[in-house]
Short mmCIF file of C-alpha atoms in Angstrom, two decimals:
data_model
loop_
_atom_site.label_atom_id
_atom_site.label_comp_id
_atom_site.label_asym_id
_atom_site.label_seq_id
_atom_site.Cartn_x
_atom_site.Cartn_y
_atom_site.Cartn_z
CA UNK A 13 90.35 65.39 2.10
CA UNK A 14 92.80 64.11 5.01
CA UNK A 15 93.74 67.70 5.53
CA UNK A 16 90.45 69.36 5.84
CA UNK A 17 89.34 66.53 8.64
CA UNK A 18 92.59 67.62 10.38
CA UNK A 19 91.65 70.70 9.57
CA UNK A 20 87.58 70.32 11.07
CA UNK A 21 89.08 68.83 13.83
CA UNK A 22 91.88 71.68 14.93
CA UNK A 23 89.30 73.59 14.81
CA UNK A 24 86.96 71.97 16.99
CA UNK A 25 89.70 71.71 19.69
CA UNK A 26 90.59 75.04 19.11
CA UNK A 27 86.63 76.01 20.00
CA UNK A 28 86.74 73.24 22.87
CA UNK A 29 90.10 74.95 24.25
CA UNK A 30 88.35 78.86 24.12
CA UNK A 31 85.18 77.75 25.94
CA UNK A 32 87.17 75.95 28.34
CA UNK A 33 89.32 79.42 28.94
CA UNK A 34 86.03 81.55 28.55
CA UNK A 35 84.45 78.52 31.70
CA UNK A 36 87.21 78.69 33.63
CA UNK A 37 87.32 82.41 33.45
CA UNK A 38 83.94 82.94 34.33
CA UNK A 39 84.03 80.34 37.27
CA UNK A 40 87.14 82.46 38.39
CA UNK A 41 85.34 85.59 38.52
CA UNK A 42 82.19 84.21 39.86
CA UNK A 43 84.76 82.66 42.48
CA UNK A 44 85.90 85.80 43.07
CA UNK A 45 82.57 87.48 43.24
CA UNK A 46 81.58 84.89 45.91
CA UNK A 47 84.60 85.52 48.28
CA UNK A 48 83.92 89.06 47.68
CA UNK A 49 80.07 88.48 48.78
CA UNK A 50 81.24 86.10 51.51
CA UNK A 51 83.81 88.49 53.08
CA UNK A 52 81.09 91.40 53.04
CA UNK A 53 78.82 89.14 55.06
CA UNK A 54 81.41 88.58 57.13
CA UNK A 55 82.13 92.02 57.58
CA UNK A 56 78.35 92.80 58.01
CA UNK A 57 78.50 90.01 61.04
CA UNK A 58 81.33 90.88 62.61
CA UNK A 59 80.18 94.71 62.49
CA UNK A 60 77.16 93.61 63.65
CA UNK A 61 78.03 91.48 66.46
CA UNK A 62 80.23 94.05 67.57
CA UNK A 63 77.51 96.96 67.78
CA UNK A 64 75.21 94.13 69.31
CA UNK A 65 78.08 93.82 71.76
CA UNK A 66 78.46 97.73 72.38
CA UNK A 67 75.06 97.87 72.65
CA UNK A 68 74.95 94.93 75.44
CA UNK A 69 77.70 96.50 77.20
CA UNK A 70 76.21 100.20 77.21
CA UNK A 71 72.86 98.51 77.94
CA UNK A 72 74.95 97.11 81.39
CA UNK A 73 76.66 100.25 81.95
CA UNK A 74 73.07 102.05 81.78
CA UNK A 75 71.58 99.26 84.27
CA UNK A 76 74.37 99.60 86.55
CA UNK A 77 74.16 103.42 86.89
CA UNK A 78 70.49 103.30 87.36
CA UNK A 79 71.03 101.01 89.90
CA UNK A 80 73.29 102.68 91.10
CA UNK A 81 71.09 105.87 91.42
CA UNK A 82 68.03 104.24 92.67
CA UNK A 83 70.37 102.43 95.61
CA UNK A 84 71.59 106.27 96.45
CA UNK A 85 67.72 107.12 96.08
CA UNK A 86 66.53 104.41 98.23
CA UNK A 87 69.72 105.49 100.63
CA UNK A 88 68.92 109.02 100.61
CA UNK A 89 64.97 108.54 100.69
CA UNK A 90 65.50 106.47 103.90
CA UNK A 91 67.89 108.59 105.90
CA UNK A 92 65.56 111.37 104.76
CA UNK A 93 62.79 109.11 106.50
CA UNK A 94 64.80 108.73 109.68
CA UNK A 95 65.62 112.30 109.69
CA UNK A 96 62.04 113.41 109.56
CA UNK A 97 61.33 110.78 112.68
CA UNK A 98 64.03 112.26 114.40
CA UNK A 99 62.91 115.84 113.99
CA UNK A 100 59.07 114.90 114.60
CA UNK A 101 59.85 113.17 118.00
CA UNK A 102 62.29 115.75 118.78
CA UNK A 103 59.25 118.24 117.99
CA UNK A 104 57.09 116.16 119.88
CA UNK A 105 58.99 115.79 123.11
CA UNK A 106 59.67 119.85 122.74
CA UNK A 107 56.01 119.95 122.99
CA UNK A 108 55.60 118.03 126.13
CA UNK A 109 58.37 119.03 128.01
CA UNK A 110 58.88 122.70 130.08
CA UNK A 111 61.01 124.68 128.49
CA UNK A 112 63.25 125.92 131.46
CA UNK A 113 63.72 122.66 133.32
CA UNK A 114 63.21 120.24 131.06
CA UNK A 115 60.54 118.17 132.29
CA UNK A 116 57.08 117.73 131.49
CA UNK A 117 54.70 120.60 131.37
CA UNK A 118 51.10 120.78 132.39
CA UNK A 119 49.85 120.12 128.88
CA UNK A 120 51.44 116.47 128.66
CA UNK A 121 50.93 116.07 132.69
CA UNK A 122 47.09 116.51 131.89
CA UNK A 123 47.25 113.94 129.19
CA UNK A 124 49.11 111.33 131.19
CA UNK A 125 47.00 112.02 134.35
CA UNK A 126 43.68 111.27 132.84
CA UNK A 127 45.14 108.22 130.94
CA UNK A 128 46.68 106.66 134.46
CA UNK A 129 43.51 107.35 136.48
CA UNK A 130 41.27 105.79 133.37
CA UNK A 131 44.02 102.56 133.69
CA UNK A 132 43.90 102.80 137.77
CA UNK A 133 39.98 102.57 137.31
CA UNK A 134 40.20 99.76 134.56
CA UNK A 135 42.88 97.75 136.24
CA UNK A 136 41.71 98.23 140.17
CA UNK A 137 45.47 99.50 140.79
CA UNK A 138 46.61 102.08 142.97
CA UNK A 139 47.72 105.57 141.89
CA UNK A 140 48.98 108.27 143.47
CA UNK A 141 49.89 111.91 142.89
CA UNK A 142 51.76 114.87 144.80
CA UNK A 143 51.62 118.53 144.15
CA UNK A 144 54.82 119.89 145.31
CA UNK A 145 55.18 124.12 145.91
CA UNK A 146 58.36 126.04 146.53
CA UNK A 147 58.04 128.02 149.66
CA UNK A 148 58.06 132.07 149.51
CA UNK A 149 58.98 131.59 145.83
CA UNK A 150 58.30 135.50 144.81
CA UNK A 151 60.03 136.46 147.98
CA UNK A 152 63.06 134.87 146.71
CA UNK A 153 62.69 136.09 143.34
CA UNK A 154 62.01 139.76 144.19
CA UNK A 155 65.51 139.35 146.57
CA UNK A 156 67.59 137.32 144.15
CA UNK A 157 66.18 138.13 140.75
CA UNK A 158 64.72 135.75 138.43
CA UNK A 159 67.69 134.59 137.09
CA UNK A 160 68.57 132.77 140.16
CA UNK A 161 64.59 132.29 140.93
CA UNK A 162 65.01 129.86 137.54
CA UNK A 163 68.21 128.52 138.51
CA UNK A 164 66.19 127.33 141.95
CA UNK A 165 63.48 125.64 139.80
CA UNK A 166 65.80 123.58 137.67
CA UNK A 167 67.36 122.16 140.99
CA UNK A 168 64.08 121.30 142.34
CA UNK A 169 63.27 119.51 138.67
CA UNK A 170 66.52 117.93 139.11
CA UNK A 171 66.16 116.76 142.45
CA UNK A 172 62.34 115.27 141.65
CA UNK A 173 63.90 113.49 138.39
CA UNK A 174 66.43 111.80 140.83
CA UNK A 175 63.88 110.63 143.15
CA UNK A 176 60.88 109.49 140.97
CA UNK A 177 63.14 107.72 138.37
CA UNK A 178 60.89 104.54 138.20
CA UNK A 179 59.19 103.49 134.72
CA UNK A 180 56.01 105.46 134.44
CA UNK A 181 56.52 108.11 136.77
CA UNK A 182 55.73 111.08 135.33
CA UNK A 183 57.61 114.22 136.92
CA UNK A 184 55.97 117.28 135.50
CA UNK A 185 56.33 121.31 136.41
CA UNK A 186 52.54 122.51 136.26
CA UNK A 187 52.74 125.84 137.08
CA UNK A 188 55.17 129.04 137.70
CA UNK A 189 57.16 127.31 141.04
CA UNK A 190 54.52 124.24 141.00
CA UNK A 191 55.32 120.61 140.09
CA UNK A 192 53.40 117.18 140.37
CA UNK A 193 54.28 113.69 140.54
CA UNK A 194 52.49 110.64 139.09
CA UNK A 195 53.05 107.39 140.76
CA UNK A 196 51.20 104.72 138.84
CA UNK A 197 50.78 101.47 141.32
CA UNK A 198 52.02 103.25 144.34
CA UNK A 199 49.42 103.11 147.99
CA UNK A 200 49.20 106.09 149.98
CA UNK A 201 51.87 104.63 152.83
CA UNK A 202 54.80 104.50 150.15
CA UNK A 203 53.22 107.89 148.20
CA UNK A 204 53.70 109.48 151.97
CA UNK A 205 57.14 108.29 152.57
CA UNK A 206 58.38 109.76 149.54
CA UNK A 207 57.17 112.92 149.67
CA UNK A 208 58.78 113.47 152.73
CA UNK A 209 61.61 111.84 151.88
CA UNK A 210 61.95 114.29 148.77
CA UNK A 211 60.77 117.43 151.08
CA UNK A 212 63.37 116.53 153.34
CA UNK A 213 66.58 115.97 149.97
CA UNK A 214 65.64 119.28 149.31
CA UNK A 215 65.64 120.99 152.99
CA UNK A 216 69.38 118.87 153.03
CA UNK A 217 70.43 120.73 149.62
CA UNK A 218 70.41 123.90 151.62
CA UNK A 219 69.49 125.79 148.48
CA UNK A 220 69.67 129.61 149.37
CA UNK A 221 66.92 131.55 150.20
CA UNK A 222 67.80 134.57 152.22
CA UNK A 223 64.09 135.87 152.05
CA UNK A 224 62.44 132.70 153.49
CA UNK A 225 60.98 132.85 156.93
CA UNK A 226 61.47 129.68 157.41
CA UNK A 227 65.44 129.57 157.12
CA UNK A 228 68.29 130.50 155.20
CA UNK A 229 67.47 127.63 152.51
CA UNK A 230 64.39 126.74 149.72
CA UNK A 231 61.83 124.75 151.40
CA UNK A 232 58.66 122.62 149.70
CA UNK A 233 55.36 122.33 150.42
CA UNK A 234 53.62 118.90 149.48
CA UNK A 235 50.06 118.22 148.92
CA UNK A 236 49.00 114.42 148.52
CA UNK A 237 46.67 112.04 147.15
CA UNK A 238 46.22 108.61 146.26
CA UNK A 239 44.02 106.22 144.59
CA UNK A 240 42.83 103.13 146.59
CA UNK A 241 42.47 99.39 144.20
CA UNK A 242 39.25 99.81 142.75
CA UNK A 243 37.97 103.21 143.65
CA UNK A 244 36.62 105.45 141.02
CA UNK A 245 38.55 108.82 141.06
CA UNK A 246 38.15 111.71 137.85
CA UNK A 247 41.15 113.15 137.33
CA UNK A 248 40.05 116.35 137.73
CA UNK A 249 39.04 115.31 142.02
CA UNK A 250 42.50 113.77 142.60
CA UNK A 251 44.29 116.84 141.28
CA UNK A 252 41.70 118.91 142.88
CA UNK A 253 42.72 116.81 146.17
CA UNK A 254 46.32 116.94 145.47
CA UNK A 255 46.18 120.94 145.28
CA UNK A 256 44.16 121.75 148.34
CA UNK A 257 46.42 119.25 150.62
CA UNK A 258 49.32 121.52 149.57
CA UNK A 259 47.60 124.95 150.26
CA UNK A 260 46.75 123.23 153.60
CA UNK A 261 50.38 122.32 154.13
CA UNK A 262 51.50 125.73 153.64
CA UNK A 263 48.71 127.26 155.91
CA UNK A 264 50.16 124.90 158.46
CA UNK A 265 53.82 126.92 158.13
CA UNK A 266 55.27 125.09 154.85
CA UNK A 267 57.82 122.85 154.96
CA UNK A 268 56.02 119.95 155.28
CA UNK A 269 53.57 117.27 153.60
CA UNK A 270 49.98 117.10 153.84
CA UNK A 271 47.61 114.21 151.69
CA UNK A 272 44.00 114.04 151.29
CA UNK A 273 41.54 111.52 152.89
CA UNK A 274 41.65 109.09 150.56
CA UNK A 275 37.95 107.71 150.86
CA UNK A 276 36.20 111.41 149.93
CA UNK A 277 38.52 113.78 148.82
CA UNK A 278 36.75 116.00 150.46
CA UNK A 279 38.67 117.29 153.92
CA UNK A 280 42.11 116.69 154.83
CA UNK A 281 43.00 113.02 157.08
CA UNK A 282 45.82 113.80 159.80
CA UNK A 283 49.16 111.25 158.57
CA UNK A 284 51.86 109.99 160.88
CA UNK A 285 54.20 112.86 161.71
CA UNK A 286 57.75 112.22 160.52
CA UNK A 287 60.05 114.22 162.63
CA UNK A 288 57.74 117.05 162.55
CA UNK A 289 58.15 117.10 158.51
CA UNK A 290 54.28 115.74 157.84
CA UNK A 291 51.18 117.34 158.88
CA UNK A 292 47.79 117.59 158.32
CA UNK A 293 45.00 119.73 158.85
CA UNK A 294 41.52 119.18 160.04
#
């Protein structure tokens, strides 16, 4: 009986030992499996983190590239706009300038004269206009050639630019050898004085004109007209008066200044004679 009990207890102990062993083995295997799964999760997490970091860096790089590209495009666009503006301004200047002398051309002169006449009427201010013509210019061209004639035209334009340089003054070539000067805000007395100074300066430059009956140098005839404050005059009437005064200066012997009557523009009024230079024809 005791042997049976001992044997039974031994079997129970053995069974318990086997079960315990199997349980331990199962837990060890499960633990390893969990470790493997955790390791896999960690690897996946690490890879996901690395992929995310890589994607973030690539995105930042693309953003930087795009920003740089946009900045470059903006700079290029701005530069192109500046170039276009400068080009248009250059074309605009060319459209307003006489190709030979570089001063205003007839088209721009007409525009400015109309603008200034309207301004003078609106603001009740003075306005003067001078029309200048090179004496015996055809004879100069025939005698010395057109290249020299072009040289003389440039010299006259330079002299006009030097003398009439106020803001608002406009010097223009309005015909072959004919020039004009618009003088906003200038009354007749000052315009006459400045016209005589111009005539005298041209004469003193002693620009060769070997075919001139007046001497061996270039001279100019100047016609002028002035609008008094509040006087209602059109641009056409002012130009016509100045032009007629210039032709009267030529008919009176050239190399002189003649001004139109300020009231009517219909006749030429005698003006003060300065060293026989400013003349008038009745």
